[in-house]
Coordinates of C-alpha atoms in Angstrom, one line a residue:
X1 CA -11.7 -152.9 107.3
X2 CA -12.6 -156.0 105.5
X3 CA -10.7 -158.8 107.2
X4 CA -10.6 -161.3 104.3
X5 CA -9.2 -158.6 102.0
X6 CA -6.5 -157.5 104.5
X7 CA -5.6 -160.9 105.8
X8 CA -2.8 -163.3 104.7
X9 CA -3.9 -166.9 104.3
X10 CA -1.7 -169.9 105.2
X11 CA -2.8 -173.2 103.8
X12 CA -2.2 -176.3 105.9
X13 CA -2.3 -179.9 104.4
X14 CA -3.1 -181.6 107.8
X15 CA -1.7 -185.0 106.8
X16 CA 1.7 -183.5 106.2
X17 CA 2.1 -180.6 108.7
X18 CA 2.9 -182.0 112.1
X19 CA 2.4 -185.5 113.7
X20 CA 1.7 -185.5 117.4
X21 CA 1.3 -189.3 117.8
X22 CA 4.2 -190.9 116.0
X23 CA 2.0 -192.8 113.6
X24 CA 3.4 -190.9 110.6
X25 CA 0.3 -188.9 109.8
X26 CA -0.1 -185.2 110.6
X27 CA -3.0 -184.4 112.9
X28 CA -4.9 -181.7 114.6
X29 CA -2.9 -181.8 117.8
X30 CA 0.2 -181.4 115.6
X31 CA -1.3 -178.2 114.2
X32 CA -2.2 -177.0 117.7
X33 CA 1.5 -177.4 118.7
X34 CA 2.5 -175.0 115.9
X35 CA 0.0 -172.2 116.4
X36 CA 2.6 -169.8 117.8
X37 CA 4.7 -170.5 114.7
X38 CA 1.9 -169.1 112.6
X39 CA 1.7 -166.1 114.9
X40 CA 5.4 -165.5 114.5
X41 CA 5.2 -165.7 110.8
X42 CA 2.4 -163.2 110.8
X43 CA -0.5 -164.9 109.0
X44 CA -4.0 -164.3 110.2
X45 CA -6.2 -166.8 108.3
X46 CA -5.6 -170.6 108.1
X47 CA -7.1 -172.8 105.4
X48 CA -7.3 -176.4 106.3
X49 CA -7.6 -179.1 103.6
X50 CA -10.4 -181.6 104.5
X51 CA -10.3 -183.1 108.0
X52 CA -13.7 -184.8 107.8
X53 CA -14.3 -188.5 108.1
X54 CA -13.1 -190.2 104.9
X55 CA -11.8 -193.6 103.6
X56 CA -9.0 -191.6 102.0
X57 CA -9.2 -192.7 98.5
X58 CA -8.3 -189.2 97.5
X59 CA -6.7 -188.0 100.7
X60 CA -9.8 -186.7 102.3
X61 CA -11.6 -185.3 99.3
X62 CA -13.9 -188.3 99.4
X63 CA -16.0 -187.5 102.5
X64 CA -18.1 -190.1 104.2
X65 CA -19.3 -187.9 107.1
X66 CA -19.3 -184.1 106.8
X67 CA -19.9 -183.7 110.6
X68 CA -17.2 -186.0 111.9
X69 CA -13.4 -185.6 112.1
X70 CA -11.2 -188.2 110.4
X71 CA -10.0 -190.6 113.1
X72 CA -6.4 -190.3 111.9
X73 CA -6.5 -186.5 112.6
X74 CA -8.1 -186.7 116.0
X75 CA -11.4 -185.9 117.6
X76 CA -14.0 -183.1 117.5
X77 CA -12.7 -182.1 120.9
X78 CA -9.3 -181.6 119.2
X79 CA -10.9 -179.5 116.5
X80 CA -12.6 -177.4 119.1
X81 CA -9.3 -176.8 120.9
X82 CA -7.7 -175.9 117.6
X83 CA -10.4 -173.5 116.6
X84 CA -10.3 -171.8 120.0
X85 CA -6.5 -171.6 119.9
X86 CA -6.5 -169.9 116.5
X87 CA -9.2 -167.4 117.6
X88 CA -7.3 -166.6 120.8
X89 CA -4.4 -165.7 118.7
X90 CA -6.4 -163.5 116.3
X91 CA -6.3 -166.1 113.5
X92 CA -9.4 -167.1 111.6
X93 CA -10.1 -170.6 110.2
X94 CA -11.6 -171.5 106.8
X95 CA -12.4 -175.1 106.0
X96 CA -12.5 -177.0 102.7
X97 CA -16.1 -177.4 101.4
X98 CA -16.2 -180.5 99.1
X99 CA -19.7 -180.7 97.7
X100 CA -19.4 -181.5 94.0
X101 CA -18.9 -185.1 95.2
X102 CA -18.7 -187.2 98.3
X103 CA -17.5 -190.7 99.2
X104 CA -19.2 -193.8 98.0
X105 CA -19.2 -194.7 101.7
X106 CA -21.3 -191.7 102.7
X107 CA -24.7 -192.8 104.0
X108 CA -26.4 -190.9 101.3
X109 CA -24.7 -192.9 98.6
X110 CA -25.0 -196.2 100.5
X111 CA -28.8 -195.6 100.6
X112 CA -28.9 -194.4 97.0
X113 CA -27.1 -197.5 95.8
X114 CA -29.2 -199.9 97.9
X115 CA -32.6 -198.5 97.1
X116 CA -33.2 -197.4 93.5
X117 CA -36.7 -196.0 94.4
X118 CA -35.6 -194.4 97.7
X119 CA -35.3 -190.6 98.4
X120 CA -31.5 -190.6 98.0
X121 CA -31.3 -192.2 94.6
X122 CA -31.6 -188.7 93.0
X123 CA -28.9 -187.3 95.1
X124 CA -26.5 -188.7 92.5
X125 CA -26.5 -189.2 88.7
X126 CA -27.7 -192.7 87.9
X127 CA -28.2 -193.6 84.3
X128 CA -29.0 -196.7 82.2
X129 CA -26.3 -198.2 80.0
X130 CA -25.0 -201.6 78.9
X131 CA -22.4 -203.1 81.1
X132 CA -19.8 -202.5 78.4
X133 CA -20.9 -199.1 77.3
X134 CA -21.3 -196.1 79.7
X135 CA -24.1 -193.5 79.3
X136 CA -21.6 -191.0 77.8
X137 CA -18.0 -190.8 76.8
X138 CA -16.8 -188.4 79.6
X139 CA -13.3 -188.9 80.8
X140 CA -12.6 -188.8 84.5
X141 CA -10.0 -186.4 86.0
X142 CA -8.2 -189.5 87.3
X143 CA -8.1 -191.3 84.0
X144 CA -10.6 -193.8 82.5
X145 CA -14.4 -193.4 82.2
X146 CA -16.3 -191.0 84.5
X147 CA -18.9 -193.7 84.9
X148 CA -19.0 -196.8 87.1
X149 CA -21.3 -199.7 86.5
X150 CA -23.3 -201.0 89.5
X151 CA -24.2 -204.7 88.9
X152 CA -27.0 -204.7 91.5
X153 CA -29.2 -202.1 89.9
X154 CA -27.6 -202.4 86.4
X155 CA -27.1 -198.7 86.2
X156 CA -24.1 -196.4 86.1
X157 CA -23.3 -193.6 88.4
X158 CA -21.2 -190.5 87.5
X159 CA -17.9 -189.8 89.1
X160 CA -15.8 -187.0 87.5
X161 CA -13.0 -188.0 89.9
X162 CA -12.4 -191.4 91.5
X163 CA -15.0 -194.1 91.3
X164 CA -15.2 -193.7 95.1
X165 CA -16.2 -190.1 94.6
X166 CA -19.7 -190.1 93.1
X167 CA -20.9 -186.7 91.9
X168 CA -23.7 -185.1 93.8
X169 CA -26.8 -184.0 91.9
X170 CA -27.3 -180.3 92.8
X171 CA -30.5 -180.3 90.7
X172 CA -32.2 -182.1 93.7
X173 CA -33.4 -179.4 96.1
X174 CA -33.4 -181.8 99.1
X175 CA -29.6 -182.4 98.5
X176 CA -29.0 -178.7 98.5
X177 CA -30.8 -178.1 101.7
X178 CA -28.8 -180.9 103.3
X179 CA -25.6 -179.2 102.2
X180 CA -26.8 -175.8 103.5
X181 CA -27.7 -177.3 106.9
X182 CA -24.2 -178.9 107.1
X183 CA -22.6 -175.5 106.3
X184 CA -24.6 -173.8 109.0
X185 CA -23.6 -176.4 111.6
X186 CA -19.9 -175.6 110.9
X187 CA -20.5 -171.8 110.9
X188 CA -22.4 -172.1 114.2
X189 CA -19.4 -174.0 115.6
X190 CA -17.3 -170.9 114.8
X191 CA -15.5 -171.5 111.5
X192 CA -14.9 -168.4 109.5
X193 CA -15.4 -169.5 106.0
X194 CA -15.0 -172.0 103.2
X195 CA -12.7 -172.7 100.4
X196 CA -15.0 -174.5 97.9
X197 CA -13.5 -177.4 96.0
X198 CA -14.2 -177.4 92.2
X199 CA -17.3 -175.4 93.0
X200 CA -17.9 -174.4 89.3
X201 CA -18.5 -178.0 88.5
X202 CA -21.7 -178.5 90.6
X203 CA -24.0 -177.7 87.7
X204 CA -24.2 -180.2 84.9
X205 CA -25.9 -180.1 81.6
X206 CA -29.3 -181.8 82.3
X207 CA -28.9 -184.3 79.4
X208 CA -25.3 -185.3 80.2
X209 CA -24.4 -185.5 76.4
X210 CA -21.4 -187.2 74.9
X211 CA -18.5 -185.2 73.4
X212 CA -17.8 -185.5 69.7
X213 CA -17.1 -189.2 68.9
X214 CA -19.3 -191.1 71.3
X215 CA -16.9 -194.0 71.5
X216 CA -13.6 -192.4 72.4
X217 CA -13.3 -191.1 75.9
X218 CA -13.2 -187.3 75.9
X219 CA -13.0 -184.4 78.4
X220 CA -16.6 -183.2 78.8
X221 CA -15.9 -180.0 80.7
X222 CA -18.2 -178.0 78.4
X223 CA -21.1 -179.9 79.9
X224 CA -20.1 -179.8 83.6
X225 CA -17.9 -176.7 84.1
X226 CA -19.7 -173.3 84.6
X227 CA -23.0 -175.1 84.0
X228 CA -26.4 -173.6 83.3
X229 CA -27.6 -173.4 87.0
X230 CA -24.2 -172.5 88.6
X231 CA -25.1 -168.9 89.5
X232 CA -28.6 -169.9 90.7
X233 CA -27.1 -172.4 93.1
X234 CA -24.4 -170.0 94.3
X235 CA -27.0 -167.2 94.9
X236 CA -29.2 -169.6 96.7
X237 CA -26.3 -170.7 98.9
X238 CA -25.7 -167.1 99.7
X239 CA -29.4 -166.5 100.6
X240 CA -29.7 -169.6 102.7
X241 CA -26.3 -169.6 104.5
X242 CA -23.5 -167.1 103.7
X243 CA -25.3 -163.8 104.1
X244 CA -26.1 -164.7 107.7
X245 CA -22.4 -164.9 108.8
X246 CA -19.3 -162.7 108.8
X247 CA -17.5 -165.2 106.6
X248 CA -14.9 -165.6 103.8
X249 CA -15.5 -167.6 100.7
X250 CA -13.1 -168.6 97.9
X251 CA -14.0 -171.0 95.1
X252 CA -11.7 -173.2 93.2
X253 CA -12.8 -172.6 89.6
X254 CA -11.2 -174.2 86.5
X255 CA -11.7 -172.9 83.0
X256 CA -13.2 -169.5 84.0
X257 CA -12.6 -166.3 82.0
X258 CA -12.8 -162.7 83.2
X259 CA -16.5 -162.4 82.5
X260 CA -17.4 -165.6 84.3
X261 CA -15.2 -164.4 87.2
X262 CA -17.1 -161.1 87.4
X263 CA -20.3 -163.1 87.7
X264 CA -18.9 -165.3 90.5
X265 CA -17.3 -162.6 92.6
X266 CA -19.0 -159.4 91.7
X267 CA -19.9 -157.5 94.9
X268 CA -23.5 -157.1 93.8
X269 CA -23.9 -160.7 92.7
X270 CA -24.1 -162.4 96.1
X271 CA -22.2 -165.4 95.1
X272 CA -18.5 -165.7 96.2
X273 CA -15.9 -163.2 97.5
X274 CA -12.9 -164.7 95.7
X275 CA -12.0 -167.4 93.3
X276 CA -8.9 -169.3 92.5
X277 CA -8.7 -168.8 88.7
X278 CA -6.3 -171.4 87.4
X279 CA -5.2 -169.7 84.2
X280 CA -1.6 -169.0 85.3
X281 CA -1.4 -172.6 86.7
X282 CA -1.4 -173.8 83.0
X283 CA 1.5 -171.6 81.9
X284 CA 3.9 -174.5 81.5
X285 CA 1.4 -177.1 80.2
X286 CA 2.1 -178.7 76.9
X287 CA -0.4 -179.6 74.2
X288 CA -1.4 -182.7 76.1
X289 CA -1.9 -180.9 79.4
X290 CA -0.1 -180.9 82.7
X291 CA 1.7 -184.1 82.2
X292 CA 3.2 -182.7 79.0
X293 CA 4.5 -179.7 81.0
X294 CA 7.6 -177.8 79.7
X295 CA 10.6 -176.7 81.7
X296 CA 10.2 -173.1 80.5
X297 CA 7.4 -170.7 80.8
X298 CA 6.6 -167.2 79.6
X299 CA 7.0 -164.3 82.0
X300 CA 5.1 -162.1 79.5
X301 CA 2.2 -164.5 79.5
X302 CA 2.2 -164.7 83.3
X303 CA 2.1 -160.9 83.7
X304 CA -0.6 -160.6 81.1
X305 CA -2.8 -163.2 82.9
X306 CA -2.4 -161.5 86.3
X307 CA -2.9 -158.0 84.9
X308 CA -6.1 -159.0 83.0
X309 CA -7.6 -160.5 86.2
X310 CA -6.5 -157.5 88.4
X311 CA -7.9 -154.9 86.0
X312 CA -10.9 -157.0 85.0
X313 CA -12.1 -157.3 88.6
X314 CA -11.0 -153.9 89.7
X315 CA -14.0 -152.1 91.3
X316 CA -16.2 -155.2 90.8
X317 CA -14.8 -158.1 92.9
X318 CA -11.7 -159.2 94.7
X319 CA -8.7 -161.2 93.6
X320 CA -6.7 -164.0 95.2
X321 CA -2.9 -164.4 94.6
X322 CA -1.1 -167.7 94.9
X323 CA 1.8 -169.6 93.3
X324 CA 0.8 -173.1 94.5
X325 CA -1.4 -175.2 96.6
X326 CA -1.8 -178.9 97.5
X327 CA -2.5 -179.8 93.8
X328 CA 0.4 -178.0 92.3
X329 CA 4.2 -178.5 92.2
X330 CA 6.4 -176.6 94.6
X331 CA 6.5 -172.9 93.5
X332 CA 10.3 -172.4 93.8
X333 CA 10.9 -175.5 91.6
X334 CA 8.2 -174.6 89.0
X335 CA 8.5 -170.8 88.8
X336 CA 11.8 -170.1 90.4
X337 CA 15.2 -171.8 90.3
X338 CA 15.5 -174.4 93.1
X339 CA 19.2 -175.0 92.5
X340 CA 21.5 -172.0 92.1
X341 CA 19.0 -169.3 93.2
X342 CA 16.6 -171.2 95.5
X343 CA 16.6 -168.6 98.3
X344 CA 16.6 -165.6 95.9
X345 CA 13.9 -166.9 93.6
X346 CA 11.7 -168.0 96.6
X347 CA 12.0 -164.4 97.9
X348 CA 11.2 -162.9 94.5
X349 CA 8.0 -165.0 94.2
X350 CA 7.0 -164.0 97.7
X351 CA 7.4 -160.3 96.8
X352 CA 4.9 -160.8 94.0
X353 CA 2.3 -162.7 96.0
X354 CA 2.4 -160.2 98.9
X355 CA 2.3 -156.9 96.9
X356 CA -0.2 -157.6 94.1
X357 CA -3.9 -156.7 94.6
X358 CA -5.9 -159.4 96.2
X359 CA -5.6 -161.8 99.2
X360 CA -2.3 -163.6 99.3
X361 CA -2.2 -167.4 99.9
X362 CA 0.9 -169.1 101.3
X363 CA 1.1 -172.8 101.1
X364 CA 2.9 -174.6 104.0
X365 CA 6.7 -174.8 103.3
X366 CA 6.6 -172.1 100.8
X367 CA 7.9 -169.7 103.4
X368 CA 11.1 -171.7 103.7
X369 CA 11.5 -172.5 100.0
X370 CA 10.6 -176.2 100.0
X371 CA 11.2 -177.9 96.7
X372 CA 9.9 -180.7 94.5
X373 CA 11.0 -184.3 95.0
X374 CA 12.2 -187.0 92.6
X375 CA 11.0 -190.4 94.0
X376 CA 10.7 -193.8 92.4
X377 CA 7.1 -194.6 91.4
X378 CA 6.5 -196.9 94.3
X379 CA 7.1 -194.0 96.8
X380 CA 4.2 -191.9 95.5
X381 CA 0.8 -192.0 97.3
X382 CA -1.3 -189.7 95.1
X383 CA -4.3 -191.3 93.3
X384 CA -3.9 -189.1 90.3
X385 CA -0.2 -190.0 89.9
X386 CA -0.6 -193.7 90.3
X387 CA -3.7 -193.9 88.1
X388 CA -2.1 -191.9 85.3
X389 CA 1.1 -193.9 85.5
X390 CA -0.7 -197.3 85.2
X391 CA -2.8 -196.1 82.3
X392 CA 0.2 -194.6 80.4
X393 CA 2.3 -197.7 81.1
X394 CA -0.4 -199.9 79.7
X395 CA -0.3 -197.8 76.5
X396 CA 3.4 -198.6 76.0
X397 CA 4.8 -195.3 77.2
X398 CA 8.4 -195.1 78.4
X399 CA 8.4 -195.3 82.3
X400 CA 11.5 -193.0 82.4
X401 CA 9.6 -190.3 80.6
X402 CA 6.5 -190.8 82.7
X403 CA 8.5 -190.4 85.9
X404 CA 10.1 -187.2 84.5
X405 CA 6.6 -185.8 84.1
X406 CA 5.6 -186.9 87.6
X407 CA 8.8 -185.3 89.1
X408 CA 7.9 -182.0 87.5
X409 CA 4.1 -181.9 88.0
X410 CA 3.0 -184.5 90.4
X411 CA 0.8 -183.4 93.3
X412 CA 2.9 -185.3 95.9
X413 CA 5.5 -182.6 95.4
X414 CA 3.4 -180.3 97.6
X415 CA 2.4 -183.1 100.0
X416 CA 5.7 -184.2 101.4
X417 CA 5.9 -183.6 105.1
X418 CA 6.7 -180.2 106.5
X419 CA 10.4 -179.8 107.2
X420 CA 10.8 -178.5 110.7
X421 CA 14.3 -179.5 111.7
X422 CA 17.4 -181.3 110.4
X423 CA 16.6 -184.2 112.8
X424 CA 15.0 -187.6 112.1
X425 CA 12.1 -187.3 109.6
X426 CA 12.6 -183.5 109.5
X427 CA 11.0 -183.2 112.9
X428 CA 7.6 -184.1 111.3
X429 CA 7.1 -187.4 113.1
X430 CA 8.9 -189.8 115.4
X431 CA 7.6 -192.7 113.3
X432 CA 7.5 -193.6 109.6
X433 CA 5.9 -190.8 107.6
X434 CA 2.9 -191.6 105.3
X435 CA 4.9 -190.0 102.5
X436 CA 8.6 -189.8 102.3
X437 CA 10.3 -186.7 103.6
X438 CA 12.2 -184.7 101.0
X439 CA 15.9 -185.8 101.3
X440 CA 17.0 -182.1 101.4
X441 CA 15.5 -181.5 104.8
X442 CA 18.9 -181.3 106.4
X443 CA 19.5 -178.1 104.5
X444 CA 16.0 -176.8 104.1
X445 CA 14.0 -176.7 107.3
X446 CA 12.2 -174.2 109.5
X447 CA 14.9 -174.1 112.2
X448 CA 17.6 -173.3 109.7
X449 CA 15.5 -170.8 107.7
X450 CA 14.5 -168.8 110.8
X451 CA 18.2 -168.5 111.7
X452 CA 19.1 -167.1 108.2
X453 CA 18.9 -163.3 108.6
X454 CA 18.7 -162.9 104.8
X455 CA 16.8 -166.1 104.2
X456 CA 13.4 -167.0 102.8
X457 CA 11.5 -167.1 106.2
X458 CA 12.5 -163.7 107.5
X459 CA 11.8 -162.2 104.1
X460 CA 8.2 -163.6 104.2
X461 CA 7.9 -162.3 107.8
X462 CA 8.9 -158.8 106.8
X463 CA 6.7 -158.7 103.7
X464 CA 3.7 -159.9 105.7
X465 CA 4.4 -157.3 108.4
X466 CA 4.7 -154.5 105.7
X467 CA 1.5 -155.5 104.0
X468 CA -0.4 -155.4 107.3
X469 CA 0.7 -151.8 108.2
X470 CA 0.7 -150.3 104.7
X471 CA -2.8 -150.7 103.4
X472 CA -1.8 -149.3 100.0
X473 CA -0.5 -152.7 99.3
X474 CA -4.0 -154.1 99.9
X475 CA -6.2 -151.4 98.3
X476 CA -4.0 -149.3 96.2
X477 CA -4.4 -148.8 92.4
X478 CA -2.3 -151.2 90.3
X479 CA -0.2 -149.9 87.3
X480 CA 2.3 -152.1 85.5
X481 CA 5.4 -151.3 83.5
X482 CA 7.6 -153.3 81.1
X483 CA 4.8 -155.7 80.2
X484 CA 6.8 -157.1 77.2
X485 CA 9.9 -158.0 79.3
X486 CA 10.7 -161.7 79.7
X487 CA 12.6 -160.9 82.9
X488 CA 11.1 -158.1 84.9
X489 CA 7.8 -157.8 86.7
X490 CA 7.4 -154.1 87.5
X491 CA 4.4 -152.3 88.9
X492 CA 3.2 -149.6 91.2
X493 CA 0.6 -149.6 94.0
X494 CA -0.7 -146.2 95.0
X495 CA -3.5 -144.4 96.7
X496 CA -4.1 -141.4 99.0
X497 CA -2.1 -143.2 101.7
X498 CA 1.0 -144.3 99.9
X499 CA 2.9 -144.9 96.7
X500 CA 4.9 -148.1 96.3
X501 CA 7.1 -149.4 93.4
X502 CA 7.7 -153.1 93.1
X503 CA 10.5 -154.4 90.8
X504 CA 11.1 -158.2 90.5
X505 CA 13.6 -159.9 88.2
X506 CA 12.1 -163.4 87.5
X507 CA 15.1 -164.7 85.8
X508 CA 18.7 -166.1 86.3
X509 CA 20.2 -163.2 84.4
X510 CA 20.8 -159.6 85.3
X511 CA 18.1 -157.3 83.9
X512 CA 18.2 -153.7 82.7
X513 CA 15.2 -151.6 83.5
X514 CA 13.3 -149.3 81.1
X515 CA 10.9 -147.5 83.4
X516 CA 9.0 -144.3 82.4
X517 CA 10.7 -141.1 83.3
X518 CA 8.5 -140.0 86.3
X519 CA 9.1 -143.5 87.9
X520 CA 12.9 -143.3 87.3
X521 CA 13.4 -140.3 89.6
X522 CA 15.6 -141.0 92.6
X523 CA 13.0 -139.9 95.2
X524 CA 12.1 -143.4 96.1
X525 CA 13.0 -144.8 99.5
X526 CA 14.1 -148.4 99.5
X527 CA 11.8 -150.5 101.8
X528 CA 13.1 -154.0 101.1
X529 CA 15.4 -155.8 98.7
X530 CA 16.8 -159.3 98.8
X531 CA 20.0 -158.6 97.0
X532 CA 22.8 -156.3 98.1
X533 CA 26.3 -155.1 97.0
X534 CA 27.9 -158.4 98.0
X535 CA 25.8 -160.1 95.3
X536 CA 27.5 -158.2 92.5
X537 CA 30.8 -156.8 93.8
X538 CA 31.6 -155.3 90.4
X539 CA 28.5 -153.2 90.5
X540 CA 27.7 -150.1 92.6
X541 CA 25.6 -150.5 95.7
X542 CA 22.5 -152.3 94.6
X543 CA 20.5 -150.8 97.5
X544 CA 20.7 -147.4 96.0
X545 CA 17.9 -146.1 93.8
X546 CA 20.3 -144.8 91.2
X547 CA 21.2 -148.5 90.7
X548 CA 18.0 -150.5 91.1
X549 CA 16.0 -148.1 89.0
X550 CA 18.2 -149.1 86.1
X551 CA 19.4 -152.6 86.9
X552 CA 18.3 -155.7 88.8
X553 CA 20.5 -158.7 89.7
X554 CA 19.2 -162.2 89.1
X555 CA 16.0 -162.8 91.1
X556 CA 16.3 -159.4 92.8
X557 CA 13.1 -158.0 94.3
X558 CA 12.8 -154.4 95.3
X559 CA 9.9 -152.8 97.2
X560 CA 10.3 -149.0 97.4
X561 CA 8.1 -146.1 98.6
X562 CA 7.8 -142.5 97.5
X563 CA 7.0 -140.0 100.2
X564 CA 3.5 -138.6 100.0
X565 CA 3.2 -135.1 98.6
X566 CA 5.8 -135.7 95.9
X567 CA 4.6 -134.9 92.4
X568 CA 4.3 -138.5 91.3
X569 CA 2.2 -138.4 88.1
X570 CA 3.0 -140.7 85.3

């Protein structure tokens, strides 16, 4: 048994999960109060977004003290109680490791800024430059230049994200050792692993060159993504820290291809166990990127991306499967239909996540089909949203069009408070929430979802339970069918212990199936389906193999099993 392969991860954005104090901000004691909820759902790994001390310029991803708990979230005693409560329930905890950058209020940076000749100066990227001209033309992720001028030393420092998030210089061995010591302290406390934030950005080109036209701001990813020393640093981290613990690691990695993925997660590479590859997260992006996202996306492209990663890493490394996280829009609004087929499409997406090869990740609220929001600009709290909106408005863009893009792709879609009940503030807080609750909480909430026998929550619960007992859905060989279909995602998982067929209609229209003859035989036993005869009264019983092997209703998902010993060759 490999626990991080067989486990199901549940991601919690602490600020928005549950507030125990009434101050409108989720906290550790709020999470503690919901531990039995996690047990009931069936998850066995929790990933927490950053809970470290932070001035919160970027909601905790600007860390000022890696060894302290953010006061808004509670105390270290609260954390210890949370960790113990999880472990008592058989749930492991992975933390967010944010070491590409820290806060400008971290003591390292305070010292670095104050003393140009001191030992911490080289923990960051300081470069000469005129006050009106930065050292290079790199564009920040959050708009504007990636450099900030420091009048006192008359130098610039690099920040690929906010100016309050200076990049750490991993070329400095003392910095790396400080990071490794910090990681060991958390492991020794009992945490079970790390999700590593933008980890493939820690190695920069040593000369930090400009991109193309040196005057116009440009994305410099070719010089700081998958950099020249990335694998050296990851292997050193493994030698110094990771190999000494029974731990789980997953790296957030942008702009990686299969070959780079193999290097990062290859079992013989001693780097990471999994990565979040973001290729399918760009399916709906337009020519200008995420803010130019289109309402439609290609199912064929989706299946092709997932298949390439599954087959590319097969026998080499391990996959991760997810539809969303705290940086992405709500899955049912983006990849499903959050209006006429909200429940069915949320179920269909869940069927894919929980039956594909790789560790499944569920983001809080996904298990009840929470949706995107459409707020006025003043209601948003995300730094990325507000920075981009101001920049685009200054360039003369139509505010209505800008808001449409934000409604579709803004990160605050995922960060609205968890909807527990139909009571005040969705049961999240007794006070005023830090971010508005989605107005649809009266209809979409945990209490209502758990009571719906055919709803989203019970469907997740049953799928999780199935994956736990049928290890073929973890380790079985993957074989796909109907790859050119713009509606149907069809595949088989099989090994010596089982043979499963998964059929999912990812569209609003009925779909006819064209499966190969050996698969079409009626010796499959239906394990789960989210659509029944009442959904299409003019059709025969949709729960019968003779029907669902030929036809799927809109957003129907089928999980079927063939008895062992049947001649099941294809």
